[in-house]
mmCIF file of C-alpha atoms in Angstrom:
data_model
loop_
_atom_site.group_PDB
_atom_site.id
_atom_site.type_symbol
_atom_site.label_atom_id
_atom_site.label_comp_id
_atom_site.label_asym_id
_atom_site.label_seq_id
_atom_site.Cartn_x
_atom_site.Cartn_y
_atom_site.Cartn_z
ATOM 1 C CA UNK A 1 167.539 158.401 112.223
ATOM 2 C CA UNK A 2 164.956 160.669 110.726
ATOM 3 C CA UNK A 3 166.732 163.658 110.857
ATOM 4 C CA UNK A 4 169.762 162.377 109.571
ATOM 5 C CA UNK A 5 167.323 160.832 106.627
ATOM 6 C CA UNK A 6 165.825 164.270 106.422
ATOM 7 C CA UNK A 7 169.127 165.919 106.560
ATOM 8 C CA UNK A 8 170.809 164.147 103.060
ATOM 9 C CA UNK A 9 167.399 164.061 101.677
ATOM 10 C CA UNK A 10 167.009 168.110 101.728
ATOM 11 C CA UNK A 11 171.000 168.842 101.056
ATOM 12 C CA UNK A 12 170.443 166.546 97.756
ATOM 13 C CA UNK A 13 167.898 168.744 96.929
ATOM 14 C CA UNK A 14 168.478 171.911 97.690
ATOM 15 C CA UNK A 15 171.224 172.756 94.702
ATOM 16 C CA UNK A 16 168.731 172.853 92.396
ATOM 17 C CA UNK A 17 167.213 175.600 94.225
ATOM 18 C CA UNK A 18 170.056 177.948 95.245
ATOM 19 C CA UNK A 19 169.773 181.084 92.840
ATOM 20 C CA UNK A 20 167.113 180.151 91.489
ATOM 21 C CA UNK A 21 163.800 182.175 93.355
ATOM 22 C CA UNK A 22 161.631 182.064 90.494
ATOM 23 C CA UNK A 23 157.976 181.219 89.868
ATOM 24 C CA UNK A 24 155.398 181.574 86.798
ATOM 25 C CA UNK A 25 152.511 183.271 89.145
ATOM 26 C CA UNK A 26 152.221 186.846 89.175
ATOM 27 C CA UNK A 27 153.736 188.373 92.213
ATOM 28 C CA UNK A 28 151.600 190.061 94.700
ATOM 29 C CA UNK A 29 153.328 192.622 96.804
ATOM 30 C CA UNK A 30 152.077 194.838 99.357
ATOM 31 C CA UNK A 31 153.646 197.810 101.195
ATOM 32 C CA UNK A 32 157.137 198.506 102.018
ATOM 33 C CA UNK A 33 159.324 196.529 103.314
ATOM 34 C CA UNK A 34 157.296 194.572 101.000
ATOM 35 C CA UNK A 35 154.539 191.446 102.118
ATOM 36 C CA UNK A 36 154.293 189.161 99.571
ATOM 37 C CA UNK A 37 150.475 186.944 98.907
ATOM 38 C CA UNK A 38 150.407 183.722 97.071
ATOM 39 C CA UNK A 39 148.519 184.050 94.153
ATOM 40 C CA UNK A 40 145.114 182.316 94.225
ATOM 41 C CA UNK A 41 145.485 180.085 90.903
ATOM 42 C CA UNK A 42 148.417 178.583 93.519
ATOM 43 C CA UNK A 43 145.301 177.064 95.698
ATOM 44 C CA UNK A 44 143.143 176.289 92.929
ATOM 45 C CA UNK A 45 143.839 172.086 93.320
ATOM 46 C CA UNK A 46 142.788 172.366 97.101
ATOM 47 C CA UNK A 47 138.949 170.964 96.724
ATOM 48 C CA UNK A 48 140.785 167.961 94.808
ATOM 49 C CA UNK A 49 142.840 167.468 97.720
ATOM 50 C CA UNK A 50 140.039 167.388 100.586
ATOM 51 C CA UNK A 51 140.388 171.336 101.432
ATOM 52 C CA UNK A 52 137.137 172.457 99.883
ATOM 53 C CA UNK A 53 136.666 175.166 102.724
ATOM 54 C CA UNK A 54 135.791 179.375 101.672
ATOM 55 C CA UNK A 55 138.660 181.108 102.590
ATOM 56 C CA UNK A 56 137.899 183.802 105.343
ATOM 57 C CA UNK A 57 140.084 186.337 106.376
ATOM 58 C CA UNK A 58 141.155 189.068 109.357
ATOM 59 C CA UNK A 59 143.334 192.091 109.409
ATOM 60 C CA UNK A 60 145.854 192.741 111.406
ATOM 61 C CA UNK A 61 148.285 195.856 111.694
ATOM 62 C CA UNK A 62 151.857 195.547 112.526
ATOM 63 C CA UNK A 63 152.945 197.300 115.328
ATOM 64 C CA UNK A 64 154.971 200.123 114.402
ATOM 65 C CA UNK A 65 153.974 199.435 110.859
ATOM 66 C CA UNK A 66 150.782 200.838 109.007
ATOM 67 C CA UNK A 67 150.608 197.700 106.545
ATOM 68 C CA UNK A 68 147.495 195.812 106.976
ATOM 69 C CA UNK A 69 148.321 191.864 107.067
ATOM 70 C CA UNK A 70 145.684 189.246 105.906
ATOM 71 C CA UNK A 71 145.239 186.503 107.849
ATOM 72 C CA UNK A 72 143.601 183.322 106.441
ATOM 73 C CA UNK A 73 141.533 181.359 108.501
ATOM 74 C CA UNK A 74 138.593 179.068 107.822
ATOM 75 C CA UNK A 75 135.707 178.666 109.973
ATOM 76 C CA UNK A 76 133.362 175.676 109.189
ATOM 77 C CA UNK A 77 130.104 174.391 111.380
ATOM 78 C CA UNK A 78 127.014 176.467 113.475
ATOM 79 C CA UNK A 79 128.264 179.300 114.898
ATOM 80 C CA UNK A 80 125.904 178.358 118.006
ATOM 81 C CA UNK A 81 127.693 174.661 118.093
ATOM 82 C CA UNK A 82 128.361 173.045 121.652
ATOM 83 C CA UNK A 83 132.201 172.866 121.066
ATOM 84 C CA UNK A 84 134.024 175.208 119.124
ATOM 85 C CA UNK A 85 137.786 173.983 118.112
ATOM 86 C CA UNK A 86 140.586 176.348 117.348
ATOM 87 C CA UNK A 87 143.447 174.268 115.031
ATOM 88 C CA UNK A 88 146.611 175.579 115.220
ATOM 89 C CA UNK A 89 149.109 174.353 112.737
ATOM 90 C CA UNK A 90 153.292 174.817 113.754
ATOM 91 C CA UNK A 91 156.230 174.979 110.648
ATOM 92 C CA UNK A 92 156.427 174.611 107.538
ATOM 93 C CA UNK A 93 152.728 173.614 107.886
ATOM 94 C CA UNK A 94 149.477 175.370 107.564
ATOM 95 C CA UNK A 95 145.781 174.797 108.008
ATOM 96 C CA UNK A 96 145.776 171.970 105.123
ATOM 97 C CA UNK A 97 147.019 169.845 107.837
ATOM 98 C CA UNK A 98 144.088 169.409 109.303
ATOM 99 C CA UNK A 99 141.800 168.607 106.407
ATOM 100 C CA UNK A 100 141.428 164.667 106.917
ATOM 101 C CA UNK A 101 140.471 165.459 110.658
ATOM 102 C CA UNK A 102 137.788 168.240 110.220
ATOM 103 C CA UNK A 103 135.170 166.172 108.510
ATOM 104 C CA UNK A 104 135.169 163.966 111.837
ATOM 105 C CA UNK A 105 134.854 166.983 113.943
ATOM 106 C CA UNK A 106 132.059 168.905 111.699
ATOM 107 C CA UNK A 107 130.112 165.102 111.696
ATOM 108 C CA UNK A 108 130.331 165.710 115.545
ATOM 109 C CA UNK A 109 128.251 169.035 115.089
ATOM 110 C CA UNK A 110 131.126 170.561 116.279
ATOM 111 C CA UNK A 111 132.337 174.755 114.980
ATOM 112 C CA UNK A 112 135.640 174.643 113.522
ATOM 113 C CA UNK A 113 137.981 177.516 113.105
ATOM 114 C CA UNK A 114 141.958 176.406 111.654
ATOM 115 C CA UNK A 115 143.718 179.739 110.992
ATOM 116 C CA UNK A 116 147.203 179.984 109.097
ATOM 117 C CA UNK A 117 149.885 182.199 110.947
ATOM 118 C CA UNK A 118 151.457 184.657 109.026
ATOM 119 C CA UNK A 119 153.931 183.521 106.685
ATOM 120 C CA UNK A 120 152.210 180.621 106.120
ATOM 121 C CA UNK A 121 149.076 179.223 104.037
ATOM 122 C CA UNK A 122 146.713 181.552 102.520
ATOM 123 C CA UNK A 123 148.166 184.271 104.844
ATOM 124 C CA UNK A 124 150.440 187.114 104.077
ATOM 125 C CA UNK A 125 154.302 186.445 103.986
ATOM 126 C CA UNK A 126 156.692 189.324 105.692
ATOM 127 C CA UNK A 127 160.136 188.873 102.901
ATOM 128 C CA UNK A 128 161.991 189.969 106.196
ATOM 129 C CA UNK A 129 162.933 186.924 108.418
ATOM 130 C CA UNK A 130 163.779 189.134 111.254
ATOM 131 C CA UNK A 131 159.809 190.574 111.357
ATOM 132 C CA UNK A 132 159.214 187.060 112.617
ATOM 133 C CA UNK A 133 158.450 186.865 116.229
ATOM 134 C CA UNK A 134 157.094 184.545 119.156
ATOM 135 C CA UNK A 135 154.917 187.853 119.791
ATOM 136 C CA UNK A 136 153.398 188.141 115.706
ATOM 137 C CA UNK A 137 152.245 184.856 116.121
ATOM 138 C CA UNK A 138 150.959 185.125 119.633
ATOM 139 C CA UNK A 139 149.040 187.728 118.430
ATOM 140 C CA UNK A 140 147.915 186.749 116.261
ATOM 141 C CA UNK A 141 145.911 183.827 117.320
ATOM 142 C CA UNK A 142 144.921 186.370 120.264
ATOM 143 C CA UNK A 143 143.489 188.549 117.637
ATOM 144 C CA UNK A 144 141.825 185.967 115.943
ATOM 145 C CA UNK A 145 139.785 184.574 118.663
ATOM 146 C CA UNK A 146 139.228 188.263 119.835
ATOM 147 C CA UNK A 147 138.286 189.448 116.560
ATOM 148 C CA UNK A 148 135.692 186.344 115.988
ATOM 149 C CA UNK A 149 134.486 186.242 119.652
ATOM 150 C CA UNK A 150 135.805 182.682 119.833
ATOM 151 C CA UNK A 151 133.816 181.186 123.569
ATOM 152 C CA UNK A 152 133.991 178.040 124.980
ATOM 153 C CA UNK A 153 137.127 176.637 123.063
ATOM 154 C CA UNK A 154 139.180 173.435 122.488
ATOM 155 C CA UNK A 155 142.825 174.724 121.587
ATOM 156 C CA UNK A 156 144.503 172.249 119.621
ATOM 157 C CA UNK A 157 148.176 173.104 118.948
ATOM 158 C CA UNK A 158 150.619 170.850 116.813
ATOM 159 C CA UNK A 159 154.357 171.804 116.926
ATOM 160 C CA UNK A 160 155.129 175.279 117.498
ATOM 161 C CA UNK A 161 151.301 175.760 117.025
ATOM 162 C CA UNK A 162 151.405 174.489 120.423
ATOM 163 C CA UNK A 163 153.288 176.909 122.624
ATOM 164 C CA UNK A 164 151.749 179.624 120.378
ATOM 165 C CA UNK A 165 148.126 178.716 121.655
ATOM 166 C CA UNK A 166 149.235 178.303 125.311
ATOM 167 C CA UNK A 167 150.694 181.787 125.413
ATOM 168 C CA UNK A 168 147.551 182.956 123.799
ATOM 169 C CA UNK A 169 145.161 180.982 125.926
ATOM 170 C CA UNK A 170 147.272 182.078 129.042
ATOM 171 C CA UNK A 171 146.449 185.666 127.975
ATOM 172 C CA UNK A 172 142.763 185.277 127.524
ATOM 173 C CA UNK A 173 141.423 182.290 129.391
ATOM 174 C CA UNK A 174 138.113 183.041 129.713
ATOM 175 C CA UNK A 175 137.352 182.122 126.199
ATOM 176 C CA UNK A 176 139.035 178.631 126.427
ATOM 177 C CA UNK A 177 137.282 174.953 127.261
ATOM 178 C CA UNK A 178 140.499 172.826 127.114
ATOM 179 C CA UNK A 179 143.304 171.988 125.438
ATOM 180 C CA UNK A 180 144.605 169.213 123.023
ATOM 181 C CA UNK A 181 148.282 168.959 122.404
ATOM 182 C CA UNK A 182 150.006 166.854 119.474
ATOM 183 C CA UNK A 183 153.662 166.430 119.091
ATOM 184 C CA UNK A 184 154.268 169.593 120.525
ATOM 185 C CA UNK A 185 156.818 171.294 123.610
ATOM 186 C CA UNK A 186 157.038 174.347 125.953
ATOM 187 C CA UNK A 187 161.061 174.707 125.544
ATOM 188 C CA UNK A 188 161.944 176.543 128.258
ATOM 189 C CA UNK A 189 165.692 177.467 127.137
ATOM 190 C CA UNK A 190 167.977 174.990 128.962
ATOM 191 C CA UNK A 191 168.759 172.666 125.588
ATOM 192 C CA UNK A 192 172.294 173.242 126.857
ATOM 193 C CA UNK A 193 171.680 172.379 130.201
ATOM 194 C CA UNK A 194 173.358 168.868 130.987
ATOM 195 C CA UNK A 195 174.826 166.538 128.175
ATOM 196 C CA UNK A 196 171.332 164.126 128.556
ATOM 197 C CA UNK A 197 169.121 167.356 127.958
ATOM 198 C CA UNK A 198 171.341 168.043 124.345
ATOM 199 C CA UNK A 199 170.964 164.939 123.657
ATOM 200 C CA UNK A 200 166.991 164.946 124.335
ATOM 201 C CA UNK A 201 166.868 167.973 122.105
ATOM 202 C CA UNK A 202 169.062 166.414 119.539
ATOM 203 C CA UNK A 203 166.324 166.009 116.553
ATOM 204 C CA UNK A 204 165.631 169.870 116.689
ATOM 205 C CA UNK A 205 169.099 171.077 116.624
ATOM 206 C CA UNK A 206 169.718 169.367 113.882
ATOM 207 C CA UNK A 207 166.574 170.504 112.103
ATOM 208 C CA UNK A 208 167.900 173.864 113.170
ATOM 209 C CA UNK A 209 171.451 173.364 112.211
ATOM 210 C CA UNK A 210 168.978 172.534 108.531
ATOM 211 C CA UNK A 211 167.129 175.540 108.974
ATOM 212 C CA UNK A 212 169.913 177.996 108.954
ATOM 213 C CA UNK A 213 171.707 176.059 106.894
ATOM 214 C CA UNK A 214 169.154 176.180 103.989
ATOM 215 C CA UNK A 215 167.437 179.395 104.928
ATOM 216 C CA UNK A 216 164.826 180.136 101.963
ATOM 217 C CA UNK A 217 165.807 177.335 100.104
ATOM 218 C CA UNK A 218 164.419 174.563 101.857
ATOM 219 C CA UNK A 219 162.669 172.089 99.669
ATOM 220 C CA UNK A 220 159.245 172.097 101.328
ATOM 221 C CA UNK A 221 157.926 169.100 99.230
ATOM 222 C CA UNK A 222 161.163 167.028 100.744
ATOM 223 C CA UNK A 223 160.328 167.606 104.250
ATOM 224 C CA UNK A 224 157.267 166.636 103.788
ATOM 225 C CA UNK A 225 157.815 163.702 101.772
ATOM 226 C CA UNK A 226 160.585 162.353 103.835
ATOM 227 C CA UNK A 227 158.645 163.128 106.966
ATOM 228 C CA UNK A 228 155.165 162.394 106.444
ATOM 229 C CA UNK A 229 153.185 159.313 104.631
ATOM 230 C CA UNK A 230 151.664 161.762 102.198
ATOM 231 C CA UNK A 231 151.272 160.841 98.658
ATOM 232 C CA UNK A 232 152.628 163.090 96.077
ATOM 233 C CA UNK A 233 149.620 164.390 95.308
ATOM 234 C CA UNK A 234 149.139 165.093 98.637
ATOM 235 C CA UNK A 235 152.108 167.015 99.129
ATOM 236 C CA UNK A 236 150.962 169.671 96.392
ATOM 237 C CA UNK A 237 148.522 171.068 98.944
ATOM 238 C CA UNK A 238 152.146 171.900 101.336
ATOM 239 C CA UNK A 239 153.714 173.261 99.058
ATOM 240 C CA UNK A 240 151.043 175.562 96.974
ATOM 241 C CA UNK A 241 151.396 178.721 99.607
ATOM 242 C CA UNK A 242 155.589 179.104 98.778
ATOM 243 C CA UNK A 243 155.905 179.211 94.395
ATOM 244 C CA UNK A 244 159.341 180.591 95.237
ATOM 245 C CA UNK A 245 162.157 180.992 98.068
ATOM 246 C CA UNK A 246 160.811 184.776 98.293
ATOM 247 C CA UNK A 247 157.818 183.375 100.152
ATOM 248 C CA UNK A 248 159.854 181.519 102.346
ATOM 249 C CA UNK A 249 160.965 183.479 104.762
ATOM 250 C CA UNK A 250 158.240 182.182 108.009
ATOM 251 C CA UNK A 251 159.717 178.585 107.455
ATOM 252 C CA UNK A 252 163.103 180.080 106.986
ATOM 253 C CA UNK A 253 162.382 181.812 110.577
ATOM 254 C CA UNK A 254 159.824 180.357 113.024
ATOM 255 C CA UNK A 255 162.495 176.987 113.891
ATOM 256 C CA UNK A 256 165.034 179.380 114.552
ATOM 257 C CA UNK A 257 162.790 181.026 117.543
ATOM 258 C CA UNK A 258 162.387 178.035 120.020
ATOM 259 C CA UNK A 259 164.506 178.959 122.500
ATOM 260 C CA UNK A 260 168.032 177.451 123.230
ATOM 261 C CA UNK A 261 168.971 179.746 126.017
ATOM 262 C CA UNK A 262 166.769 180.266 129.105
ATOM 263 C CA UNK A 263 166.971 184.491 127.798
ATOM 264 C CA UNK A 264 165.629 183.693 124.670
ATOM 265 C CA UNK A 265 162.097 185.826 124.354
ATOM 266 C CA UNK A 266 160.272 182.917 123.918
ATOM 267 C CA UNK A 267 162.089 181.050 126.764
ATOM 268 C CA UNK A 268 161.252 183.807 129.001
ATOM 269 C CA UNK A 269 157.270 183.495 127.340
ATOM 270 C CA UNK A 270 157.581 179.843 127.889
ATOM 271 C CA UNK A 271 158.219 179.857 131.462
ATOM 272 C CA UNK A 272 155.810 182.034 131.954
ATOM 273 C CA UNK A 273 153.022 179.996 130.235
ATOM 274 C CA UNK A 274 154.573 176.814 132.268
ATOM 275 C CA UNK A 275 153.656 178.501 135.781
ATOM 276 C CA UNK A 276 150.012 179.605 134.620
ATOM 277 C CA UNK A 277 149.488 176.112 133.348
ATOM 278 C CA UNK A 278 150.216 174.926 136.966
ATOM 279 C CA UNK A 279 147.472 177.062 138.028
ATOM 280 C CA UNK A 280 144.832 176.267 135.199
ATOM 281 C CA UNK A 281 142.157 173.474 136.125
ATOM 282 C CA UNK A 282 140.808 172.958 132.213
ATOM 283 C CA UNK A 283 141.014 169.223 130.681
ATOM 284 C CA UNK A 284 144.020 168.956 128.617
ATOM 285 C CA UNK A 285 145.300 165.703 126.587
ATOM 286 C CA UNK A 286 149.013 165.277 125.271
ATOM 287 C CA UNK A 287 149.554 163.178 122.526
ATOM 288 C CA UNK A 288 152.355 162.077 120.977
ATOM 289 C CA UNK A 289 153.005 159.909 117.733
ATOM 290 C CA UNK A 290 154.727 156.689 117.723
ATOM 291 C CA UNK A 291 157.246 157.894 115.217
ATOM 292 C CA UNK A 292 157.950 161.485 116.894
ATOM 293 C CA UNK A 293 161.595 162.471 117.256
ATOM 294 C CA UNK A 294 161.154 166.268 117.909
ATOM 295 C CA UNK A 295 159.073 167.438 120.647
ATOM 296 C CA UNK A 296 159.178 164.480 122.819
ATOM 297 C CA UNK A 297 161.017 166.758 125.330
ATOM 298 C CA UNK A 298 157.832 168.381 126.215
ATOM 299 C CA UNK A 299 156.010 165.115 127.440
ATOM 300 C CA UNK A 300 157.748 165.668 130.921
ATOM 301 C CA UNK A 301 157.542 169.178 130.963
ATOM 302 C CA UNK A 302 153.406 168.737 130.149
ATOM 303 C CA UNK A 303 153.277 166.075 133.084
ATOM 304 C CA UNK A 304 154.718 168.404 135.248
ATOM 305 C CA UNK A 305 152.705 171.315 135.099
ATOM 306 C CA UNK A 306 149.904 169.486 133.579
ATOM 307 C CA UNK A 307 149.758 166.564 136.014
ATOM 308 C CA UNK A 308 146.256 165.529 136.046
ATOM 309 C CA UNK A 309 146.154 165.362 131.896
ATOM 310 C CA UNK A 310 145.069 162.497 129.311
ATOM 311 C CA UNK A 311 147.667 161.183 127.836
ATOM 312 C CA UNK A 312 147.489 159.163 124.324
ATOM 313 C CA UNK A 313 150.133 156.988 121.577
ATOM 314 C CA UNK A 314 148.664 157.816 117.636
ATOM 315 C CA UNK A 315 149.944 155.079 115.969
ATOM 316 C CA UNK A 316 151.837 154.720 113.059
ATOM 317 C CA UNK A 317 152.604 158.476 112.676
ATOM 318 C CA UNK A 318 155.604 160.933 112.406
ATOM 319 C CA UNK A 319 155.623 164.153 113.760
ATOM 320 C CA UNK A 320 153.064 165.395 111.593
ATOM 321 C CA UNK A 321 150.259 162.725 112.637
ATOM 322 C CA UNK A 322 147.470 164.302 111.450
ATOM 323 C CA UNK A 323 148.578 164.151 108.012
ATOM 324 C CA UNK A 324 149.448 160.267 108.541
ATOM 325 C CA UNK A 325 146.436 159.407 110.930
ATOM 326 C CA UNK A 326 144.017 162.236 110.597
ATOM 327 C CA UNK A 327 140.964 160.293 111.164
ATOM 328 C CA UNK A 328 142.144 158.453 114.429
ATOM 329 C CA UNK A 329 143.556 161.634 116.089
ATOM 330 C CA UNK A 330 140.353 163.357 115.371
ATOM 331 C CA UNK A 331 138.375 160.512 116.990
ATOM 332 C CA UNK A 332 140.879 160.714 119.670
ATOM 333 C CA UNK A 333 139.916 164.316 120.530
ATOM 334 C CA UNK A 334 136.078 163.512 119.713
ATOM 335 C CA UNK A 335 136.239 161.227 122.677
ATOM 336 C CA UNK A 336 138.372 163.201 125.009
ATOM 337 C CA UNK A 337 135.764 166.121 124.718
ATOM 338 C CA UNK A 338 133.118 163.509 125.182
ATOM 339 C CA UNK A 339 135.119 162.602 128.710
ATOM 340 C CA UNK A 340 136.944 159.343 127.272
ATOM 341 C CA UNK A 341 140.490 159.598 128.569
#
């Protein structure tokens, strides 16, 4: 039902849009092909909305590409804390998901580091949707916790946030504690498999059908209003990194790369990740909102090769639960670090 709610909520919309890529910030380009930056008076309601946090940033170079890309992160709490989290957001999101559960976590004495992948947040923006891969954003978060000599870490990945920090905590292990997954897969590429597995998968293709559909001229504030119980005022924090369909292009994209055939890259990636995750012996909890239609495939997937994980209901929550529940999920993963499964 949600996607079909979604669906005539974001075609109603989206005529108003078409044509019409404009915005009254000054545009910030960078390089060529050129990288687009949201313009800072963009994020200037963010302390009204609970995101009070300094921006902090890394640099990251393209490969084959000279252009140096910002990447936003912030990175709150003693750098000598006992825990150290790593939030990882997934599409059309960014870190301002997360800002009703870090209080909990920096009360806890806990370090917290949420970084925005590229294309998203206060990060840069590639305008080309093809320079969007499972890789950049792989890397990215493998850069990140290089770059800040991230130790001892909880991983928490949401959505595509979630097979993004796998890959990256299957690449460097060393550096990671455990790992907290929230409405969030490992497709593997067999979507197609069996009539039962398309219509497991169901909610995504649809959202996919949406995303190609719609391309850069997705209404970001209808997603999220249709999808989340955020109030409208709420819902300016989404929308403040995209003032026009130029900046659009990581939503337009990142949907588009889970895998639907098992030689997708990131179905290849995937599997890979799967069978070191059989091998790995860290404490891992899988969580998944009462309201979730998306990523629900992954819950068997996680109990296979993560057999000996918590597993948790948020309540009263869609897909993106910290938004609707952000206190109780971050007690949730307050306790499970404290040994409560």
């Amino acid at each position: 039902m949600v996607p079909l709610i979604l669906l005539a909520a974001l075609l109603s919309t989206v005529g108003s849009s078409l044509g019409s890529p404009t915005s009254t910030s000054t545009l910030v380009v960078i390089g060529d092909p050129p990288v687009v930056r949201t313009p800072e008076e963009r994020f200037a309601i963010l302390p009204q909305l609970g995101y009070p946090w300094t921006p902090k940033y890394l640099h990251m170079t393209l490969h084959g590409n000279s252009q140096q890309i910002r990447v936003h992160y912030i990175d709150e709490g003693p750098r000598d804390a006992p825990e150290t989290l790593l939030l990882l957001h997934g599409t059309p999101a960014w870190s301002y998901l997360y800002r009703t559960t870090i209080p909990t976590f920096l009360a806890a004495g806990y370090r917290v580091v949420a970084i925005d992948h590229i294309g998203f947040g206060r990060s840069d923006k590639l305008t080309d949707q093809q320079a969007y891969t499972h890789e950049l954003h792989v890397a990215t978060v493998v850069n990140a916790v290089r770059d800040l000599d991230l130790r001892g870490v909880t991983l928490v990945g949401h959505d595509i946030g979630g097979p993004t920090g796998l890959s990256a905590l299957s690449r460097d292990s060393g550096r990671y504690r455990r790992v907290v997954l929230l409405n969030t897969w490992l497709p593997q590429g067999d979507m197609f498999s069996s009539l039962s597995s398309i219509k497991d998968h169901l909610a995504y293709l649809s959202f996919r059908g949406l995303t190609k559909l719609l391309g850069r001229n997705v209404p970001l504030e209808t997603v999220f209003s249709v999808a989340t119980q955020s109030t409208s005022q709420a819902l300016q924090g989404y929308v403040a990194p995209f003032p026009s369909s130029l900046y659009k292009a990581g939503p337009a994209s990142w949907p588009l790369l889970i895998p639907t055939t098992p030689s997708d890259p990131m179905g290849v990636e995937n599997r890979r990740v799967a069978a070191f995750l059989e091998g790995w012996d860290g404490p891992a909890l899988v969580a998944y909102s009462d309201r979730e239609v998306f990523t629900l495939p992954g819950r068997e997937v996680f109990r296979r090769v993560l057999p000996n994980a918590c597993s948790a209901t948020v309540h009263d929550a869609g897909h993106f639960l910290q938004e609707d529940q952000g206190p109780a999920v971050a007690r949730l993963i307050v306790q499970f670090i404290h040994g409560q499964c």
